Amino acid sequence: MNSFSLNGRETPFETGETILEVAEKNGVNIPSLCRLKGVEPIGNCGVCVVEADGTHVLSCSTPVHQGMKVRTQTPAIVAARKERIKALLDSGNHNCAIGSAGSKSWSTFQQTVQRSDGSAELCPAWGDCRLQDLAYEYQVSGGRAALSTRTYPRESDAPLIIRDYSRCIRCGRCVAACNEIQVNAAIHADFLSADPELMPGKAYPVAKDNCVYCGECVQACPVGALVEKKARYHYRPWKAKKIRTTCPYCGVGCQQLLHVVDDRIVKVTGVEDGSPNMGRLCVKGRFGYDFIYSEERLKTPLIRNDDGSFREATWDEALGLVVDRFKQIIRDHGPDAMAGVSCARSINEDSYQMMKFFRAVIGTNNIDHCART
Ligand code: SF4
Ligand code: SF4
Ligand code: SF4
């Protein structure tokens, strides 16, 4: 059996597995900002550094070999991670992490924004950002120099997504999410090497013609560089309850997390490890939840009057009318005069019942499914 030493403990591994993968399987935490399940290791953030056989390597892209000796949390490794986190914080507008000048304590600004809520000065990702989490965990501050000397473009005119390059850490997750997972090829490959400071406002590295606004890049972004426009500044992450459900739009059955504040959905994300979508959602599943709150939704049955207008009715009256008309049609023209079209948003069980109802109760095979969603 293959085995190696992981923090002094003999640990089995499968040929080809990386240090990060084996560590994760064995409950050993190694931080990473750029790792994205389902794609080849990206290796851009540098935070997953570990010591292997006496040298520092990236655990996300280094395969384990027989007899290897790996240590994940030595003082030198912690120092290397701190340096990397600080460099990332200093690379852009990471205003949540500005430390007090000349001291290692957190700034008044940070302490204030931790208590406050809804300020436009706060990064919209505050409270839901992996870089921020790591800055706290490793007690690293930074970002002050970047704030005062750099300007970056921000794209706010897209209908559903705001791209703020001042907070992009070039991790590459959005590129892999768009091009490899969703295969939409909407983010140019040169995105990671372009200097956002030099990008003119209209030369964003996203091919808008290819973008289908699936939001996969937003879910993949570990910081506040890509955020949902509808959710931005409308709530703070810690206020949201996350409720798992099945997407109502089509029969695929994608697993969603509804982020709910005061009984209102404020954001939807895919369940990362949930089949069949493994975190992915389409534009409807991720962004199409406003209809729930539409004032135009029908709340009671309507019955059409002889003059074409509608009047409100009770469910008993409406269903009684439907039953009478169905019976009349079958009596006058036979069951094949009837046809049923099941709603594409129905769950499988409802569609099955609809099929049974038409075949076994009405007595016709005229049953189909609406393809449009
Ligand atoms: S992106 Fe993350 S680290 Fe940067 S300011 Fe926002 S919360 Fe802080
Ligand atoms: S929204 Fe979807 S298609 Fe558009 S850039 Fe992001 S991942 Fe690509
Ligand atoms: S936009 Fe977000 S996901 Fe894409 S490279 Fe920047 S930080 Fe990473």
PDB file of N, CA and C and ligand atoms in Angstrom, residues 33-34 44 94 162-165 167-177 187 191-192 216-226, ligand 3:
ATOM      1  N   LEU A  33      -6.878  29.485  -1.883  1.00  0.00           N
ATOM      2  CA  LEU A  33      -7.816  30.448  -2.445  1.00  0.00           C
ATOM      3  C   LEU A  33      -8.153  30.155  -3.896  1.00  0.00           C
ATOM      4  N   CYS A  34      -7.299  29.390  -4.567  1.00  0.00           N
ATOM      5  CA  CYS A  34      -7.543  29.205  -6.001  1.00  0.00           C
ATOM      6  C   CYS A  34      -7.993  27.797  -6.352  1.00  0.00           C
ATOM      7  N   ASN A  44      -2.293  29.431  -8.452  1.00  0.00           N
ATOM      8  CA  ASN A  44      -2.000  30.868  -8.541  1.00  0.00           C
ATOM      9  C   ASN A  44      -1.877  31.577  -7.195  1.00  0.00           C
ATOM     10  N   HIS A  94      -8.476  46.035  -0.637  1.00  0.00           N
ATOM     11  CA  HIS A  94      -8.998  45.124   0.389  1.00  0.00           C
ATOM     12  C   HIS A  94      -9.157  45.893   1.685  1.00  0.00           C
ATOM     13  N   ILE A 162     -21.644  42.384 -10.988  1.00  0.00           N
ATOM     14  CA  ILE A 162     -20.722  43.514 -10.920  1.00  0.00           C
ATOM     15  C   ILE A 162     -19.308  42.962 -10.805  1.00  0.00           C
ATOM     16  N   ARG A 163     -18.449  43.445 -11.702  1.00  0.00           N
ATOM     17  CA  ARG A 163     -17.052  43.013 -11.683  1.00  0.00           C
ATOM     18  C   ARG A 163     -16.211  44.170 -11.165  1.00  0.00           C
ATOM     19  N   ASP A 164     -15.555  43.941 -10.044  1.00  0.00           N
ATOM     20  CA  ASP A 164     -14.746  44.993  -9.420  1.00  0.00           C
ATOM     21  C   ASP A 164     -13.299  44.503  -9.365  1.00  0.00           C
ATOM     22  N   TYR A 165     -12.495  44.976 -10.330  1.00  0.00           N
ATOM     23  CA  TYR A 165     -11.133  44.455 -10.427  1.00  0.00           C
ATOM     24  C   TYR A 165     -10.229  44.979  -9.324  1.00  0.00           C
ATOM     25  N   ARG A 167     -10.625  44.353  -6.418  1.00  0.00           N
ATOM     26  CA  ARG A 167     -10.578  43.308  -5.387  1.00  0.00           C
ATOM     27  C   ARG A 167     -10.183  41.954  -5.967  1.00  0.00           C
ATOM     28  N   CYS A 168      -9.837  41.925  -7.230  1.00  0.00           N
ATOM     29  CA  CYS A 168      -9.464  40.657  -7.865  1.00  0.00           C
ATOM     30  C   CYS A 168      -8.056  40.252  -7.417  1.00  0.00           C
ATOM     31  N   ILE A 169      -7.918  39.024  -6.985  1.00  0.00           N
ATOM     32  CA  ILE A 169      -6.599  38.534  -6.551  1.00  0.00           C
ATOM     33  C   ILE A 169      -5.969  37.615  -7.599  1.00  0.00           C
ATOM     34  N   ARG A 170      -6.528  37.585  -8.805  1.00  0.00           N
ATOM     35  CA  ARG A 170      -5.964  36.793  -9.915  1.00  0.00           C
ATOM     36  C   ARG A 170      -5.844  35.311  -9.560  1.00  0.00           C
ATOM     37  N   CYS A 171      -6.817  34.817  -8.871  1.00  0.00           N
ATOM     38  CA  CYS A 171      -6.731  33.401  -8.489  1.00  0.00           C
ATOM     39  C   CYS A 171      -7.016  32.483  -9.676  1.00  0.00           C
ATOM     40  N   GLY A 172      -7.795  32.972 -10.634  1.00  0.00           N
ATOM     41  CA  GLY A 172      -8.073  32.166 -11.827  1.00  0.00           C
ATOM     42  C   GLY A 172      -9.287  31.263 -11.707  1.00  0.00           C
ATOM     43  N   ARG A 173      -9.973  31.294 -10.570  1.00  0.00           N
ATOM     44  CA  ARG A 173     -11.131  30.398 -10.424  1.00  0.00           C
ATOM     45  C   ARG A 173     -12.252  30.748 -11.407  1.00  0.00           C
ATOM     46  N   CYS A 174     -12.462  32.032 -11.640  1.00  0.00           N
ATOM     47  CA  CYS A 174     -13.549  32.418 -12.560  1.00  0.00           C
ATOM     48  C   CYS A 174     -13.246  31.938 -13.971  1.00  0.00           C
ATOM     49  N   VAL A 175     -11.977  32.002 -14.358  1.00  0.00           N
ATOM     50  CA  VAL A 175     -11.592  31.575 -15.708  1.00  0.00           C
ATOM     51  C   VAL A 175     -11.879  30.082 -15.867  1.00  0.00           C
ATOM     52  N   ALA A 176     -11.462  29.309 -14.870  1.00  0.00           N
ATOM     53  CA  ALA A 176     -11.683  27.856 -14.929  1.00  0.00           C
ATOM     54  C   ALA A 176     -13.176  27.539 -14.836  1.00  0.00           C
ATOM     55  N   ALA A 177     -13.888  28.268 -13.998  1.00  0.00           N
ATOM     56  CA  ALA A 177     -15.328  28.010 -13.829  1.00  0.00           C
ATOM     57  C   ALA A 177     -16.077  28.253 -15.126  1.00  0.00           C
ATOM     58  N   ILE A 187     -14.649  34.192 -20.621  1.00  0.00           N
ATOM     59  CA  ILE A 187     -13.579  34.967 -19.998  1.00  0.00           C
ATOM     60  C   ILE A 187     -12.282  34.657 -20.735  1.00  0.00           C
ATOM     61  N   PHE A 191      -6.865  36.963 -19.249  1.00  0.00           N
ATOM     62  CA  PHE A 191      -7.381  37.756 -18.140  1.00  0.00           C
ATOM     63  C   PHE A 191      -6.391  37.860 -16.984  1.00  0.00           C
ATOM     64  N   LEU A 192      -5.769  36.723 -16.669  1.00  0.00           N
ATOM     65  CA  LEU A 192      -4.935  36.710 -15.472  1.00  0.00           C
ATOM     66  C   LEU A 192      -3.626  37.469 -15.654  1.00  0.00           C
ATOM     67  N   GLU A 216     -21.653  31.275 -12.653  1.00  0.00           N
ATOM     68  CA  GLU A 216     -20.693  30.301 -12.121  1.00  0.00           C
ATOM     69  C   GLU A 216     -19.417  31.003 -11.651  1.00  0.00           C
ATOM     70  N   CYS A 217     -19.004  32.019 -12.397  1.00  0.00           N
ATOM     71  CA  CYS A 217     -17.788  32.762 -12.025  1.00  0.00           C
ATOM     72  C   CYS A 217     -17.989  33.477 -10.693  1.00  0.00           C
ATOM     73  N   VAL A 218     -19.194  33.960 -10.453  1.00  0.00           N
ATOM     74  CA  VAL A 218     -19.461  34.676  -9.203  1.00  0.00           C
ATOM     75  C   VAL A 218     -19.367  33.720  -8.021  1.00  0.00           C
ATOM     76  N   GLN A 219     -19.974  32.543  -8.200  1.00  0.00           N
ATOM     77  CA  GLN A 219     -19.914  31.569  -7.116  1.00  0.00           C
ATOM     78  C   GLN A 219     -18.481  31.111  -6.875  1.00  0.00           C
ATOM     79  N   ALA A 220     -17.682  31.069  -7.946  1.00  0.00           N
ATOM     80  CA  ALA A 220     -16.293  30.613  -7.799  1.00  0.00           C
ATOM     81  C   ALA A 220     -15.395  31.673  -7.177  1.00  0.00           C
ATOM     82  N   CYS A 221     -15.736  32.936  -7.336  1.00  0.00           N
ATOM     83  CA  CYS A 221     -14.841  34.006  -6.872  1.00  0.00           C
ATOM     84  C   CYS A 221     -14.738  33.976  -5.343  1.00  0.00           C
ATOM     85  N   PRO A 222     -13.519  33.870  -4.813  1.00  0.00           N
ATOM     86  CA  PRO A 222     -13.394  33.728  -3.357  1.00  0.00           C
ATOM     87  C   PRO A 222     -13.429  35.061  -2.618  1.00  0.00           C
ATOM     88  N   VAL A 223     -13.452  36.173  -3.384  1.00  0.00           N
ATOM     89  CA  VAL A 223     -13.400  37.502  -2.755  1.00  0.00           C
ATOM     90  C   VAL A 223     -14.548  38.356  -3.289  1.00  0.00           C
ATOM     91  N   GLY A 224     -14.412  39.658  -3.162  1.00  0.00           N
ATOM     92  CA  GLY A 224     -15.503  40.547  -3.583  1.00  0.00           C
ATOM     93  C   GLY A 224     -15.316  41.117  -4.975  1.00  0.00           C
ATOM     94  N   ALA A 225     -14.589  40.410  -5.843  1.00  0.00           N
ATOM     95  CA  ALA A 225     -14.355  40.927  -7.195  1.00  0.00           C
ATOM     96  C   ALA A 225     -15.539  40.671  -8.123  1.00  0.00           C
ATOM     97  N   LEU A 226     -16.264  39.607  -7.883  1.00  0.00           N
ATOM     98  CA  LEU A 226     -17.462  39.308  -8.665  1.00  0.00           C
ATOM     99  C   LEU A 226     -18.613  39.135  -7.691  1.00  0.00           C
TER     100      LEU A 226
HETATM  101  S1  SF4 B   3     -12.463  37.771 -10.474  1.00  0.00           S
HETATM  102 FE1  SF4 B   3     -12.498  36.560  -8.570  1.00  0.00          FE
HETATM  103  S2  SF4 B   3     -12.357  34.439  -9.293  1.00  0.00           S
HETATM  104 FE2  SF4 B   3     -11.693  35.720 -10.992  1.00  0.00          FE
HETATM  105  S3  SF4 B   3      -9.449  35.812 -10.807  1.00  0.00           S
HETATM  106 FE3  SF4 B   3     -10.337  37.608  -9.750  1.00  0.00          FE
HETATM  107  S4  SF4 B   3     -10.510  36.961  -7.618  1.00  0.00           S
HETATM  108 FE4  SF4 B   3     -10.269  35.118  -8.826  1.00  0.00          FE
END
